[in-house]
mmCIF file of C-alpha atoms and ligand atoms in Angstrom:
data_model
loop_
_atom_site.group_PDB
_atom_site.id
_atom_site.type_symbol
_atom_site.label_atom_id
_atom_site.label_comp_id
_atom_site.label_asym_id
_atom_site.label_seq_id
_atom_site.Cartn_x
_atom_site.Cartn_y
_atom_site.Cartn_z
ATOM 1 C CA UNK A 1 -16.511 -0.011 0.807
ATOM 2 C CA UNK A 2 -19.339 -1.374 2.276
ATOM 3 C CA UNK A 3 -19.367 -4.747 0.102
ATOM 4 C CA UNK A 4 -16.911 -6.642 2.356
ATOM 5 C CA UNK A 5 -19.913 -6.177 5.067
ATOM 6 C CA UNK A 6 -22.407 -7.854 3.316
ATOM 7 C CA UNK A 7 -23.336 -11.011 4.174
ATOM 8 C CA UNK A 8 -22.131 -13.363 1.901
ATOM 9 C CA UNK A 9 -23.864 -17.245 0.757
ATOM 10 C CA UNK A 10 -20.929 -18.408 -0.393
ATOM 11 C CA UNK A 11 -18.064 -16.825 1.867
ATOM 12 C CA UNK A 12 -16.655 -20.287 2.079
ATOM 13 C CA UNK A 13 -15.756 -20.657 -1.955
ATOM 14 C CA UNK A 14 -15.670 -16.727 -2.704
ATOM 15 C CA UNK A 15 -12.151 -16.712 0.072
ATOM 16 C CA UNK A 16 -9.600 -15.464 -2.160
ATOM 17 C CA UNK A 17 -5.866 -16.518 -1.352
ATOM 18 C CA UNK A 18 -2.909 -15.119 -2.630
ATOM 19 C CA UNK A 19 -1.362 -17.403 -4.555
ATOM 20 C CA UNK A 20 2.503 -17.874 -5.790
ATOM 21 C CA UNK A 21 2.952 -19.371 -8.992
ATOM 22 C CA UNK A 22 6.263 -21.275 -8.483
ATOM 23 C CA UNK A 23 6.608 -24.706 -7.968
ATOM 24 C CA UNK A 24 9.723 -24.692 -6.643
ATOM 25 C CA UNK A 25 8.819 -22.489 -3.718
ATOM 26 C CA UNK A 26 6.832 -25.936 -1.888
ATOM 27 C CA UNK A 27 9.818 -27.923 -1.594
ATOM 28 C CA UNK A 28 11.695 -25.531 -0.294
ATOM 29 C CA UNK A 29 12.662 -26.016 4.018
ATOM 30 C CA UNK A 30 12.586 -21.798 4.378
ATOM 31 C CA UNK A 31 12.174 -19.049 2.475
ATOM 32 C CA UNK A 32 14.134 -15.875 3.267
ATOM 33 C CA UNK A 33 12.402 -12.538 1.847
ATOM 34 C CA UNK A 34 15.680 -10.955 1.665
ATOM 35 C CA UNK A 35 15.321 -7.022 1.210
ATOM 36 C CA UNK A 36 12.330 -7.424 3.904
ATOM 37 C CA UNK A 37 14.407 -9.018 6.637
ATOM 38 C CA UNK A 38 11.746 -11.272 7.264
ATOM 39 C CA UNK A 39 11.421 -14.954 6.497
ATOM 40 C CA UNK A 40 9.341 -18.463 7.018
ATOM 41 C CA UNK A 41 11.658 -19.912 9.945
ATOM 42 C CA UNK A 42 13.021 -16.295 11.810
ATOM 43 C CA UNK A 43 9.577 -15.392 11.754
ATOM 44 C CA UNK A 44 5.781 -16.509 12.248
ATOM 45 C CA UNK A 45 4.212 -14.977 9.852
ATOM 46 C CA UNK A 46 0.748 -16.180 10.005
ATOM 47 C CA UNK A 47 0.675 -14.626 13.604
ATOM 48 C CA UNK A 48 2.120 -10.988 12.437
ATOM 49 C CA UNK A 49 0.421 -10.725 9.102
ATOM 50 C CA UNK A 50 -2.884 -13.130 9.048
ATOM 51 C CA UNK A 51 -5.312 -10.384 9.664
ATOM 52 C CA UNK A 52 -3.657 -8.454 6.796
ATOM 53 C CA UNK A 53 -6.805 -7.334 4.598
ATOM 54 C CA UNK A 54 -5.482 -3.922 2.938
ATOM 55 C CA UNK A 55 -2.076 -3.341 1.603
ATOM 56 C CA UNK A 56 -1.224 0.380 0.587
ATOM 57 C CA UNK A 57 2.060 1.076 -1.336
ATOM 58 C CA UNK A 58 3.748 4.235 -2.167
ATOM 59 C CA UNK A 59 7.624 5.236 -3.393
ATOM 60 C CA UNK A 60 8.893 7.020 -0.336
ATOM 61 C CA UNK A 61 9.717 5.593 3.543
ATOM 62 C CA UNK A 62 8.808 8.367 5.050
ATOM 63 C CA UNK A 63 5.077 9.160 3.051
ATOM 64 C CA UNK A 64 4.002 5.663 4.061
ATOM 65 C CA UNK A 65 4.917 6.339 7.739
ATOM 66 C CA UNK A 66 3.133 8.843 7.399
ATOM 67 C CA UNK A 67 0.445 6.979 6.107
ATOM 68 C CA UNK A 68 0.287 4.307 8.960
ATOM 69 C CA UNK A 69 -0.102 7.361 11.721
ATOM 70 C CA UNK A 70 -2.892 8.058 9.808
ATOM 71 C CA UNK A 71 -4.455 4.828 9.373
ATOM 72 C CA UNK A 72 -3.733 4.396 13.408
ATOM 73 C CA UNK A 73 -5.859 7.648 14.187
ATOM 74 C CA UNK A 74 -8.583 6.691 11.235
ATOM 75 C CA UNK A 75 -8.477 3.102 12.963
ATOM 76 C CA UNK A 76 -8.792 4.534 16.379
ATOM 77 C CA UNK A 77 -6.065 2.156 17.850
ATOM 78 C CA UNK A 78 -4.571 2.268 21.229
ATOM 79 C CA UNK A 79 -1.919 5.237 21.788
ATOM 80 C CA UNK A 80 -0.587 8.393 19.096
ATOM 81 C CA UNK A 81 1.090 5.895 16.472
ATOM 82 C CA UNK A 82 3.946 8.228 16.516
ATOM 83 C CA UNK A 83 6.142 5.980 17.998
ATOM 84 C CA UNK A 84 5.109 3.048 15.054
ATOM 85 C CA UNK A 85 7.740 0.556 14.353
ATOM 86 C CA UNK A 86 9.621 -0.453 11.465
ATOM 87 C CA UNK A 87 8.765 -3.667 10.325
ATOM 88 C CA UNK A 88 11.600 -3.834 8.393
ATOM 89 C CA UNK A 89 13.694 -2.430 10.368
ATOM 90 C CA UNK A 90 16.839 -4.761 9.776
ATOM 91 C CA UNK A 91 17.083 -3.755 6.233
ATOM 92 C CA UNK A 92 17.280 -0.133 4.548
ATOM 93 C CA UNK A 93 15.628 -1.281 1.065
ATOM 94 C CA UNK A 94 12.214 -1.132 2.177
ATOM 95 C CA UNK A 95 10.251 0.189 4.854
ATOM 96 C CA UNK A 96 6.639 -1.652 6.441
ATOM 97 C CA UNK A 97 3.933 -0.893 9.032
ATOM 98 C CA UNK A 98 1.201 -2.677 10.243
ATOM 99 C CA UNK A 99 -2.152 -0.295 11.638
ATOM 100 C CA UNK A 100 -4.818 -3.361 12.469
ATOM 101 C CA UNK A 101 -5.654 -5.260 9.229
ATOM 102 C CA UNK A 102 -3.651 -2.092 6.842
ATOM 103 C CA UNK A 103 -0.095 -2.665 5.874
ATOM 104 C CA UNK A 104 1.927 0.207 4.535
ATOM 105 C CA UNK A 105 4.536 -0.566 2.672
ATOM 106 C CA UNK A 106 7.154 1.242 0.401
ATOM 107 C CA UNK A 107 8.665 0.392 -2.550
ATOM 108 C CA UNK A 108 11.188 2.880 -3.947
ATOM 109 C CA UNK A 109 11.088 4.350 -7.383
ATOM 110 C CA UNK A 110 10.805 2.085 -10.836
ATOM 111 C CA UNK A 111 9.607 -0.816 -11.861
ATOM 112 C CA UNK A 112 13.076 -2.858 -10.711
ATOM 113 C CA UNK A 113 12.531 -1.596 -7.239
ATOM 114 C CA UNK A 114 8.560 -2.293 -6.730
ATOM 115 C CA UNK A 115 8.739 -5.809 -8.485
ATOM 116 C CA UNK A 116 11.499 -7.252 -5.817
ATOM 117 C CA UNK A 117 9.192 -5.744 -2.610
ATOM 118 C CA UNK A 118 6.334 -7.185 -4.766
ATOM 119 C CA UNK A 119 7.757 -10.739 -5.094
ATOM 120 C CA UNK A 120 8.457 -10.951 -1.339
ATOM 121 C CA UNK A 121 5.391 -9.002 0.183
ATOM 122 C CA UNK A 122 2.767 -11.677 -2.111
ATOM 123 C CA UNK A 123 5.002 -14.196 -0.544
ATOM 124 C CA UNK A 124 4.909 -12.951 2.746
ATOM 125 C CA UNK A 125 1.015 -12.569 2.249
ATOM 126 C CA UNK A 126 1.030 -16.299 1.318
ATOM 127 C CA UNK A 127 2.878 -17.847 3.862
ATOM 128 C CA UNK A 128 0.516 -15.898 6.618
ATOM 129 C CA UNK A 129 -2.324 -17.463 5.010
ATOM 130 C CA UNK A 130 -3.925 -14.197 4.305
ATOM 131 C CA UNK A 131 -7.227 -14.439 1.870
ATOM 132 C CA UNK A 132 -9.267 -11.510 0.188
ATOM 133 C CA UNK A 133 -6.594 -8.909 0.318
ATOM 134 C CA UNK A 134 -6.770 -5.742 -1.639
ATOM 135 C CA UNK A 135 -3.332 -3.857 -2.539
ATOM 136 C CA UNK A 136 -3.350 0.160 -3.314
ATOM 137 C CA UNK A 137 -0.569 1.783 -4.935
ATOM 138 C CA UNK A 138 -1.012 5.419 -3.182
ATOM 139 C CA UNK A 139 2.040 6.867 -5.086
ATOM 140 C CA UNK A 140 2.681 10.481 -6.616
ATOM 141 C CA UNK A 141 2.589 10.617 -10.204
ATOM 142 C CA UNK A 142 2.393 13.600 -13.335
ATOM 143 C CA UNK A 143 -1.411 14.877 -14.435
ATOM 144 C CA UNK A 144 -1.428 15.141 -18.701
ATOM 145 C CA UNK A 145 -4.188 17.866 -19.219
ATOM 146 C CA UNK A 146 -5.736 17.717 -15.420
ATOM 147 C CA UNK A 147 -5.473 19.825 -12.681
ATOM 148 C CA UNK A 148 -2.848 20.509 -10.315
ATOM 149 C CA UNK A 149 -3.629 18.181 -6.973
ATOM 150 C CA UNK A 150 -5.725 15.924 -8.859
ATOM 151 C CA UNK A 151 -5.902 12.012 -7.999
ATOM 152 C CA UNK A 152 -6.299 9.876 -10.706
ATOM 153 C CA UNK A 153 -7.501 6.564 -10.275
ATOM 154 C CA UNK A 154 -6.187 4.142 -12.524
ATOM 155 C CA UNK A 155 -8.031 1.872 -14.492
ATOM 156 C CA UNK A 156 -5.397 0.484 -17.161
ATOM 157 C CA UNK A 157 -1.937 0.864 -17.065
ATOM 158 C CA UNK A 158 -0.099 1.396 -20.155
ATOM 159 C CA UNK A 159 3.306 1.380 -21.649
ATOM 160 C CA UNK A 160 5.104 4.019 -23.521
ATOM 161 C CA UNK A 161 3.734 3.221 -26.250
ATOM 162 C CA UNK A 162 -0.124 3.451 -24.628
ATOM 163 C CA UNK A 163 -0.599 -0.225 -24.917
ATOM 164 C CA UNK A 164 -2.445 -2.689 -21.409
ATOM 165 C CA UNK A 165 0.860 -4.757 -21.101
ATOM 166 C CA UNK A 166 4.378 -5.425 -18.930
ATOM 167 C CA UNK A 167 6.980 -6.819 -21.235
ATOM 168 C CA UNK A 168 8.669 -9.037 -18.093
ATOM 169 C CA UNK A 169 12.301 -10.254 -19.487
ATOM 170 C CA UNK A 170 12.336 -13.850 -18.070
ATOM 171 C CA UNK A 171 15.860 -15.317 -18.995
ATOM 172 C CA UNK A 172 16.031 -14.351 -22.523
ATOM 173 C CA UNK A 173 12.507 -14.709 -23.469
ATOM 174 C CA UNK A 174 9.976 -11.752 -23.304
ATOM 175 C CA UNK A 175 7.014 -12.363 -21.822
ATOM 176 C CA UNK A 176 3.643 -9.864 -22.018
ATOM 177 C CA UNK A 177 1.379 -9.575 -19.019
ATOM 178 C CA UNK A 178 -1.936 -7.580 -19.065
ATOM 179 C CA UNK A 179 -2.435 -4.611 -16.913
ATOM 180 C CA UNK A 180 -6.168 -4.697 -16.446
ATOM 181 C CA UNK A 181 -6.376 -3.259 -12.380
ATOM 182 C CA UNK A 182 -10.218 -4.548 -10.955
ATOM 183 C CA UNK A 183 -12.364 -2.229 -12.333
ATOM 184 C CA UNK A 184 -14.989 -2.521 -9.101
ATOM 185 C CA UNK A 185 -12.326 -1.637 -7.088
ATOM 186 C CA UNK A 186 -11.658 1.514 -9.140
ATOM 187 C CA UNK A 187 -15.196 2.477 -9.305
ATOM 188 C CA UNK A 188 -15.699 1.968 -5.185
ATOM 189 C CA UNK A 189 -12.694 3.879 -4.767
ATOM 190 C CA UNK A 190 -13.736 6.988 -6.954
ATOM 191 C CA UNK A 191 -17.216 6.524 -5.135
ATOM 192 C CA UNK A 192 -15.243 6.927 -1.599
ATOM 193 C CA UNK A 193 -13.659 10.223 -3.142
ATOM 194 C CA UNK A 194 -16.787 12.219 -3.758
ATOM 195 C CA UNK A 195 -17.691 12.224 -0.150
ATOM 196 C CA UNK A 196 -14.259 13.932 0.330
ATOM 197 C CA UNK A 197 -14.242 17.585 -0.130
ATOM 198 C CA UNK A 198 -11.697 19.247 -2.152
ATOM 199 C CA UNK A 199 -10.282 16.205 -3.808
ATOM 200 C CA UNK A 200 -10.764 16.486 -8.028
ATOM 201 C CA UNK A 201 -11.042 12.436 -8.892
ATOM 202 C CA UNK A 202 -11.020 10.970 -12.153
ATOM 203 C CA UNK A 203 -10.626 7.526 -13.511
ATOM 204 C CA UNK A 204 -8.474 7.146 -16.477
ATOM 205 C CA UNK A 205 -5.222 5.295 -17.811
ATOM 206 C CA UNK A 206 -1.800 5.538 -16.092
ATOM 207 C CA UNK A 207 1.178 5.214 -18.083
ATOM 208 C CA UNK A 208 3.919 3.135 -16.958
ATOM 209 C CA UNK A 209 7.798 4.585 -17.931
ATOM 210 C CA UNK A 210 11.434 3.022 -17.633
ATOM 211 C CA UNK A 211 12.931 6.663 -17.053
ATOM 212 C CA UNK A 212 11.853 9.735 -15.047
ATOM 213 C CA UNK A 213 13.632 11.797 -17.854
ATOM 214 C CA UNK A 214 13.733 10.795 -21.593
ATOM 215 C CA UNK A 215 10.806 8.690 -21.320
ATOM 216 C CA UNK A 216 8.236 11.044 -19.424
ATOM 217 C CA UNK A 217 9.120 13.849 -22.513
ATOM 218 C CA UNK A 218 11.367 15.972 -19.719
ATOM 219 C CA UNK A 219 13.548 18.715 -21.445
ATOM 220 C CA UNK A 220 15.943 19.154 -18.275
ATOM 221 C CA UNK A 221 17.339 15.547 -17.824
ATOM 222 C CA UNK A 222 21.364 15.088 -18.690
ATOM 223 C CA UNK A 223 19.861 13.571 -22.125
ATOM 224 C CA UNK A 224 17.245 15.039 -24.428
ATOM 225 C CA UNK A 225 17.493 14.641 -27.862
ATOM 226 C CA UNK A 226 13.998 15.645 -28.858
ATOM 227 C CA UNK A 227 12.571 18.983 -29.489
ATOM 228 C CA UNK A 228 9.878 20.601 -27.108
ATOM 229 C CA UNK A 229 7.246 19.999 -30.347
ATOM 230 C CA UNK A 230 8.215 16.861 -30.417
ATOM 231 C CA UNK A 231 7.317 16.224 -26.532
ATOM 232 C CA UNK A 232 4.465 18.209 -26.667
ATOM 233 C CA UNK A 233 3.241 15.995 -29.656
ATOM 234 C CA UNK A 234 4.038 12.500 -27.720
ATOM 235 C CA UNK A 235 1.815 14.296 -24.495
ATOM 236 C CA UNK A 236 -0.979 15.072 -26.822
ATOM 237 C CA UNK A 237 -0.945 11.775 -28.439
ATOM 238 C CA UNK A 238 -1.143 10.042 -24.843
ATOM 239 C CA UNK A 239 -3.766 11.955 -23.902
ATOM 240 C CA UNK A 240 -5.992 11.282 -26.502
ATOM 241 C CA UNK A 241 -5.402 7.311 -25.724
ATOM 242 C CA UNK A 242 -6.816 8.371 -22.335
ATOM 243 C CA UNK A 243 -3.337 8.308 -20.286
ATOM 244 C CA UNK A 244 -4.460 10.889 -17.858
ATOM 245 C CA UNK A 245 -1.037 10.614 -16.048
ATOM 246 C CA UNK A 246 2.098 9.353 -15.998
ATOM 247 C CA UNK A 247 4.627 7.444 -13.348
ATOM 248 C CA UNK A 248 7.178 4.558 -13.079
ATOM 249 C CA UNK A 249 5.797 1.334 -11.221
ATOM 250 C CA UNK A 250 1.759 0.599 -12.391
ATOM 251 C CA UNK A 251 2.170 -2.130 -15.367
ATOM 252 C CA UNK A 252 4.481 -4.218 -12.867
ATOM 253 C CA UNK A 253 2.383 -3.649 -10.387
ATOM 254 C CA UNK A 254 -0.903 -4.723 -12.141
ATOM 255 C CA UNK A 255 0.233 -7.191 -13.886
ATOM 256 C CA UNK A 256 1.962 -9.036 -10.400
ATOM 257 C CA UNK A 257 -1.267 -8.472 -8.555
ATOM 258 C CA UNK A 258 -3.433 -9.781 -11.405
ATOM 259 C CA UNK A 259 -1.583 -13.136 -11.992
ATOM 260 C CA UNK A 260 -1.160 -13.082 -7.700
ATOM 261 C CA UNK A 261 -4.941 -12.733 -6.204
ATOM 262 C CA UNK A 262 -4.322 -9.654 -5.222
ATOM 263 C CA UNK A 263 -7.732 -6.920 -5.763
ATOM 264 C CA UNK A 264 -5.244 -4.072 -7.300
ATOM 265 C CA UNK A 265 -5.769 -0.673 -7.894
ATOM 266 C CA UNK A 266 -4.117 2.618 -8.580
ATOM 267 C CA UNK A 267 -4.807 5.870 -7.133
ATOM 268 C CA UNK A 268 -1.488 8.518 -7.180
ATOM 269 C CA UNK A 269 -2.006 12.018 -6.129
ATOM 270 C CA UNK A 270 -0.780 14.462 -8.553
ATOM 271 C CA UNK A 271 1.777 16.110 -6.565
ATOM 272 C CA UNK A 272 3.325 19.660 -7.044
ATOM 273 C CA UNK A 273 6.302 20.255 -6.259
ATOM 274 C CA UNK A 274 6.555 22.529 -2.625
ATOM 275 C CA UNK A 275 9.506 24.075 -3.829
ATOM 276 C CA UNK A 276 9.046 25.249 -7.231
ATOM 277 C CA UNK A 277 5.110 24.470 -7.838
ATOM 278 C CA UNK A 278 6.311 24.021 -11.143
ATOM 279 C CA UNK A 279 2.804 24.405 -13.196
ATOM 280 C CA UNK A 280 4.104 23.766 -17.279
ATOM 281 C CA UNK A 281 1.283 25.702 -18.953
ATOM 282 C CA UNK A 282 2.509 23.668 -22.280
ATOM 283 C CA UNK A 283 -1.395 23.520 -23.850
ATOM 284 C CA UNK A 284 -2.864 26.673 -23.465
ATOM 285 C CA UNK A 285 -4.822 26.391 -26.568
ATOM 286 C CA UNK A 286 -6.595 23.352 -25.700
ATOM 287 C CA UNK A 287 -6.981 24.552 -22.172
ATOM 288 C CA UNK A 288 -4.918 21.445 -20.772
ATOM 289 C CA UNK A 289 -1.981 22.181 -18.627
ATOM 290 C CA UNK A 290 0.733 19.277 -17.793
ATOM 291 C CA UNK A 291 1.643 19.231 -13.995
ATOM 292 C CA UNK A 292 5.002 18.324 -13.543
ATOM 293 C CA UNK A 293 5.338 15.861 -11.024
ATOM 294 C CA UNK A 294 8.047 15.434 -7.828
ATOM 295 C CA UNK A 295 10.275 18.344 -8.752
ATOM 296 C CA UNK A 296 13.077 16.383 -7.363
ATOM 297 C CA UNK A 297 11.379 15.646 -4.491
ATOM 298 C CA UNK A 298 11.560 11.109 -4.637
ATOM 299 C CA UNK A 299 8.071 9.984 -4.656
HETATM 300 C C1 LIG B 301 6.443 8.840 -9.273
HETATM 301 O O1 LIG B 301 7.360 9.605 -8.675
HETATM 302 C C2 LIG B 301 8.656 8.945 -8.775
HETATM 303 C C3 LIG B 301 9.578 9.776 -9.629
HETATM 304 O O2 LIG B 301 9.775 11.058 -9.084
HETATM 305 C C4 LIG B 301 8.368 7.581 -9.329
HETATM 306 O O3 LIG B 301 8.516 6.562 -8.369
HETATM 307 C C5 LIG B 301 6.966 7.676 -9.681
HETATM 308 O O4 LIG B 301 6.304 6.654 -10.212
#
């Protein structure tokens, strides 16, 4: 957007850093970010990541590849970005790229997976010094009553049970985190999408499951113990507490950015399966169709 141009009277105290909330993390001689084979003493961080203003996240290694050769041709850097290396290159967990001040990063599927790449990536934003950074999840995700191809952006992400919050289990203690993602980032996003032609945008809730299967309502997991009335009920009931669609990483993700610094924001593509373009038309009645999401296909 153009707000990061403006000029700016108090640049000075309106710097945002990422922060880490862990006093134990000072006093200690290096810090290894394990599943990104980086860390404070193999690597100088400050010099590879300092410039780091936009961080864009999505489930699969190869989409956000994908997405850095784009960012490199948007960017207009030097050379085809085809040949753009692996940051993390030394470890198979996660993969990273770096296009100018963009980093791409992926994350896997679940909450488990995106909250250990979370822990070390606001780290390794920390330790560069980095200040003012915004953080996009760009992941796929399932449309409740929208169209096919849709993006939503997300302004709350919800739980199962359509409430703002991420139950974090710390020890044996549960702990509840809001979800709120920045609201001004949300509405500068959506603003961005209506210059784009042929891309439906909406703003509404994402809801945040434990389980692809059982807990998204699916009737062809290994499990289901539910009747399709009884799904179609649950849908209709999350719809009308404005879930618009439905995935596996945002309350995590929210609610790490939130307490971290970090502008957040959601903004997954409904994606149709290739194969099977597997359109559920569950809600005829209403006129609302249910889009299921990957078809397999890891997102
Ligand atoms: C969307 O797609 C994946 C499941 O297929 C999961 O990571 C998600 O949130």
């Amino acid at each position: 957007s153009n707000r990061s141009m403006r000029p700016d009277k108090n640049t000075y105290e309106r710097k945002r850093s990422v922060y880490v909330k862990n006093p134990y993390l000072e006093g200690m001689d290096e810090d290894i970010l394990y599943h990104l084979d980086l860390g404070t003493k193999t690597h100088n961080l400050p010099a590879m990541f300092g410039d780091v203003k936009f961080v864009c996240v999505g489930g699969s290694p190869n989409r956000m590849k994908a997405f850095a050769q784009f960012m490199h041709k948007e960017l207009r850097l030097e050379g085809d970005g085809e040949d753009i290396e692996d940051i993390c290159a030394g470890t198979d967990r996660y993969c990273m790229f770096k296009t100018g001040p963009v980093l791409s990063v992926s994350h896997g599927m679940g909450i488990p997976s995106i909250s250990i790449m979370l822990h070390e990536l606001i780290k390794l934003l920390h330790h560069a010094r980095c200040c003012d950074v915004t953080i996009i999840r760009i992941g796929t995700s399932g449309g409740i009553g929208i169209a096919p191809g849709s993006i939503v952006i997300t302004d709350t992400a919800v739980d199962s049970f359509f409430k703002p919050r991420f139950e974090q289990v710390i020890l044996d203690n549960v702990v509840t985190r809001s979800t709120e993602l920045d609201k001004e980032l949300a509405n500068d996003l959506f603003n961005c999408s209506r210059e784009i032609p042929n891309a439906p945008t909406l703003i509404g809730h994402t809801m945040c499951t434990y389980d692809f299967y059982e807990g998204q309502g699916r009737l062809d997991g290994a499990l289901c113990s539910f009747s399709r009335e009884k799904k179609l009920d649950y849908l209709k009931r999350a719809y009308r507490a404005g879930v618009r669609n439905i995935e596996m990483e945002s309350t995590v993700f929210a609610a790490m950015c939130g307490l971290c610094g970090l502008r957040g924001a959601q903004r997954p593509e409904i994606r149709v399966s290739e194969e099977r373009q597997k359109v559920e038309r569950l809600w005829k009645n209403d006129g609302m169709i249910l889009v299921s999401s990957t078809g397999g296909r890891p997102g």
